[in-house]
Amino acid sequence: NEENHLIKIQTIFFFAGSLASIFLQIFLFKLAGFNQVVIFNLTALVFLLIFYIASGRTLKIISSKRLIQIGLLTFSFMWALFLFLREQSVYYIIPLGILMGIGHGHYWSGFNLSQYILTHQEKRDQYFGKGSAFIYFATSLGPIIGGSVIFFSNQFFPIPFIGYYVLFFIVLVLNFLNFLLAAKLPAHSGIEFHIDQVVSHKRFSNWKLVLSQQFLFGMYDHIFDTLSAVLLFLILK
């Protein structure tokens, strides 16, 4: 039951992200150009790293469940700000990027710990297989549904950027729904972590290969995702 609950939260999380991530990049690009897109994403990644590392200490006093909820609530607040600021969002790119980074830093540290503790070692292949199937299905539908929401909203409501605002509201609701779902997770805290372990820990060759693969995947996952959205927008007009 706990594994299925984690998969449910993760599926909604990725679905919400795939609904808006490409269109958020295009929204910022249309308002202020490529430089602002880069600043927003770079700020988010820097603060993701800061808060992900800092979670090694916060997990001593705050449970993994609370970290997940803080992350999801931060996402909801960020999307609410986009709806409140609208076209003025371009003047608050760095604060909005900071919120994005804080949200990811808290969510992923809490979720990674939860799925390590709550999944059973002999069934992890099944857990990740099932979770990946749901996640990839959700992320494949997200951009199609997100684009449709923008298109039809623009058709029915003659207000500039109204399609983006309707989509951002839907994502806000999904993140808040996930915040409520995360309340049912068990709480884990009291983790012992020291930052020097990142440097001093001796890693075997297979472990180094995994870290290298994760580094390259991260480059693809974030950089290509940002660039492809803008490039597609330019090519397709």
mmCIF file of C-alpha atoms in Angstrom, residues 81-165:
data_model
loop_
_atom_site.group_PDB
_atom_site.id
_atom_site.type_symbol
_atom_site.label_atom_id
_atom_site.label_comp_id
_atom_site.label_asym_id
_atom_site.label_seq_id
_atom_site.Cartn_x
_atom_site.Cartn_y
_atom_site.Cartn_z
ATOM 1 C CA LEU A 81 2.508 33.886 -7.822
ATOM 2 C CA PHE A 82 2.621 33.337 -11.584
ATOM 3 C CA LEU A 83 -1.173 33.684 -11.641
ATOM 4 C CA PHE A 84 -1.055 36.807 -9.454
ATOM 5 C CA LEU A 85 1.834 38.513 -11.279
ATOM 6 C CA ARG A 86 0.907 37.368 -14.798
ATOM 7 C CA GLU A 87 2.921 39.361 -17.379
ATOM 8 C CA GLN A 88 4.770 41.069 -14.522
ATOM 9 C CA SER A 89 6.353 37.699 -13.671
ATOM 10 C CA VAL A 90 9.376 38.603 -15.813
ATOM 11 C CA TYR A 91 10.360 41.220 -13.217
ATOM 12 C CA TYR A 92 10.496 38.533 -10.517
ATOM 13 C CA ILE A 93 12.359 35.816 -12.415
ATOM 14 C CA ILE A 94 14.975 35.210 -9.715
ATOM 15 C CA PRO A 95 12.542 34.944 -6.742
ATOM 16 C CA LEU A 96 10.334 32.612 -8.795
ATOM 17 C CA GLY A 97 13.372 30.518 -9.749
ATOM 18 C CA ILE A 98 14.390 30.370 -6.083
ATOM 19 C CA LEU A 99 10.948 29.004 -5.185
ATOM 20 C CA MET A 100 11.214 26.393 -7.930
ATOM 21 C CA GLY A 101 14.627 25.296 -6.590
ATOM 22 C CA ILE A 102 13.447 25.212 -2.966
ATOM 23 C CA GLY A 103 10.454 23.107 -3.992
ATOM 24 C CA HIS A 104 12.572 20.545 -5.834
ATOM 25 C CA GLY A 105 15.269 20.473 -3.145
ATOM 26 C CA HIS A 106 12.767 19.617 -0.423
ATOM 27 C CA TYR A 107 10.567 17.296 -2.476
ATOM 28 C CA TRP A 108 13.340 15.095 -3.861
ATOM 29 C CA SER A 109 15.260 14.712 -0.617
ATOM 30 C CA GLY A 110 12.091 13.675 1.210
ATOM 31 C CA PHE A 111 10.814 11.445 -1.577
ATOM 32 C CA ASN A 112 14.128 9.665 -2.206
ATOM 33 C CA LEU A 113 14.433 8.813 1.487
ATOM 34 C CA SER A 114 10.801 7.668 1.674
ATOM 35 C CA GLN A 115 11.031 5.338 -1.299
ATOM 36 C CA TYR A 116 14.302 3.848 -0.032
ATOM 37 C CA ILE A 117 12.752 3.047 3.365
ATOM 38 C CA LEU A 118 9.247 2.081 2.238
ATOM 39 C CA THR A 119 10.124 -0.190 -0.689
ATOM 40 C CA HIS A 120 11.111 -3.778 -0.019
ATOM 41 C CA GLN A 121 14.487 -4.805 -1.406
ATOM 42 C CA GLU A 122 13.214 -8.028 -2.988
ATOM 43 C CA LYS A 123 10.398 -6.124 -4.735
ATOM 44 C CA ARG A 124 12.227 -2.967 -5.827
ATOM 45 C CA ASP A 125 12.405 -4.065 -9.475
ATOM 46 C CA GLN A 126 8.638 -4.406 -9.482
ATOM 47 C CA TYR A 127 8.189 -1.053 -7.714
ATOM 48 C CA PHE A 128 10.415 0.880 -10.130
ATOM 49 C CA GLY A 129 8.984 -0.932 -13.142
ATOM 50 C CA LYS A 130 5.409 -0.145 -12.186
ATOM 51 C CA GLY A 131 6.279 3.416 -11.173
ATOM 52 C CA SER A 132 8.179 4.106 -14.405
ATOM 53 C CA ALA A 133 5.279 2.788 -16.508
ATOM 54 C CA PHE A 134 2.819 5.159 -14.829
ATOM 55 C CA ILE A 135 5.251 8.095 -14.911
ATOM 56 C CA TYR A 136 6.138 7.742 -18.606
ATOM 57 C CA PHE A 137 2.476 7.369 -19.530
ATOM 58 C CA ALA A 138 1.600 10.501 -17.545
ATOM 59 C CA THR A 139 4.501 12.548 -18.950
ATOM 60 C CA SER A 140 3.645 11.535 -22.525
ATOM 61 C CA LEU A 141 0.077 12.785 -22.085
ATOM 62 C CA GLY A 142 1.041 15.964 -20.203
ATOM 63 C CA PRO A 143 2.299 18.161 -23.076
ATOM 64 C CA ILE A 144 -0.609 17.100 -25.325
ATOM 65 C CA ILE A 145 -3.182 17.962 -22.661
ATOM 66 C CA GLY A 146 -1.314 21.150 -21.673
ATOM 67 C CA GLY A 147 -1.183 22.351 -25.278
ATOM 68 C CA SER A 148 -4.885 21.579 -25.727
ATOM 69 C CA VAL A 149 -5.776 23.538 -22.577
ATOM 70 C CA ILE A 150 -3.872 26.577 -23.875
ATOM 71 C CA PHE A 151 -5.341 26.302 -27.382
ATOM 72 C CA PHE A 152 -8.989 25.949 -26.368
ATOM 73 C CA SER A 153 -8.752 28.523 -23.572
ATOM 74 C CA ASN A 154 -7.384 31.053 -26.062
ATOM 75 C CA GLN A 155 -10.266 30.235 -28.422
ATOM 76 C CA PHE A 156 -12.979 30.811 -25.836
ATOM 77 C CA PHE A 157 -11.509 33.718 -23.851
ATOM 78 C CA PRO A 158 -10.023 36.680 -25.783
ATOM 79 C CA ILE A 159 -7.577 37.610 -23.009
ATOM 80 C CA PRO A 160 -3.785 37.716 -23.591
ATOM 81 C CA PHE A 161 -2.022 34.608 -22.267
ATOM 82 C CA ILE A 162 -5.279 33.286 -20.754
ATOM 83 C CA GLY A 163 -4.443 29.736 -21.897
ATOM 84 C CA TYR A 164 -1.218 29.783 -19.890
ATOM 85 C CA TYR A 165 -2.992 31.069 -16.787
#
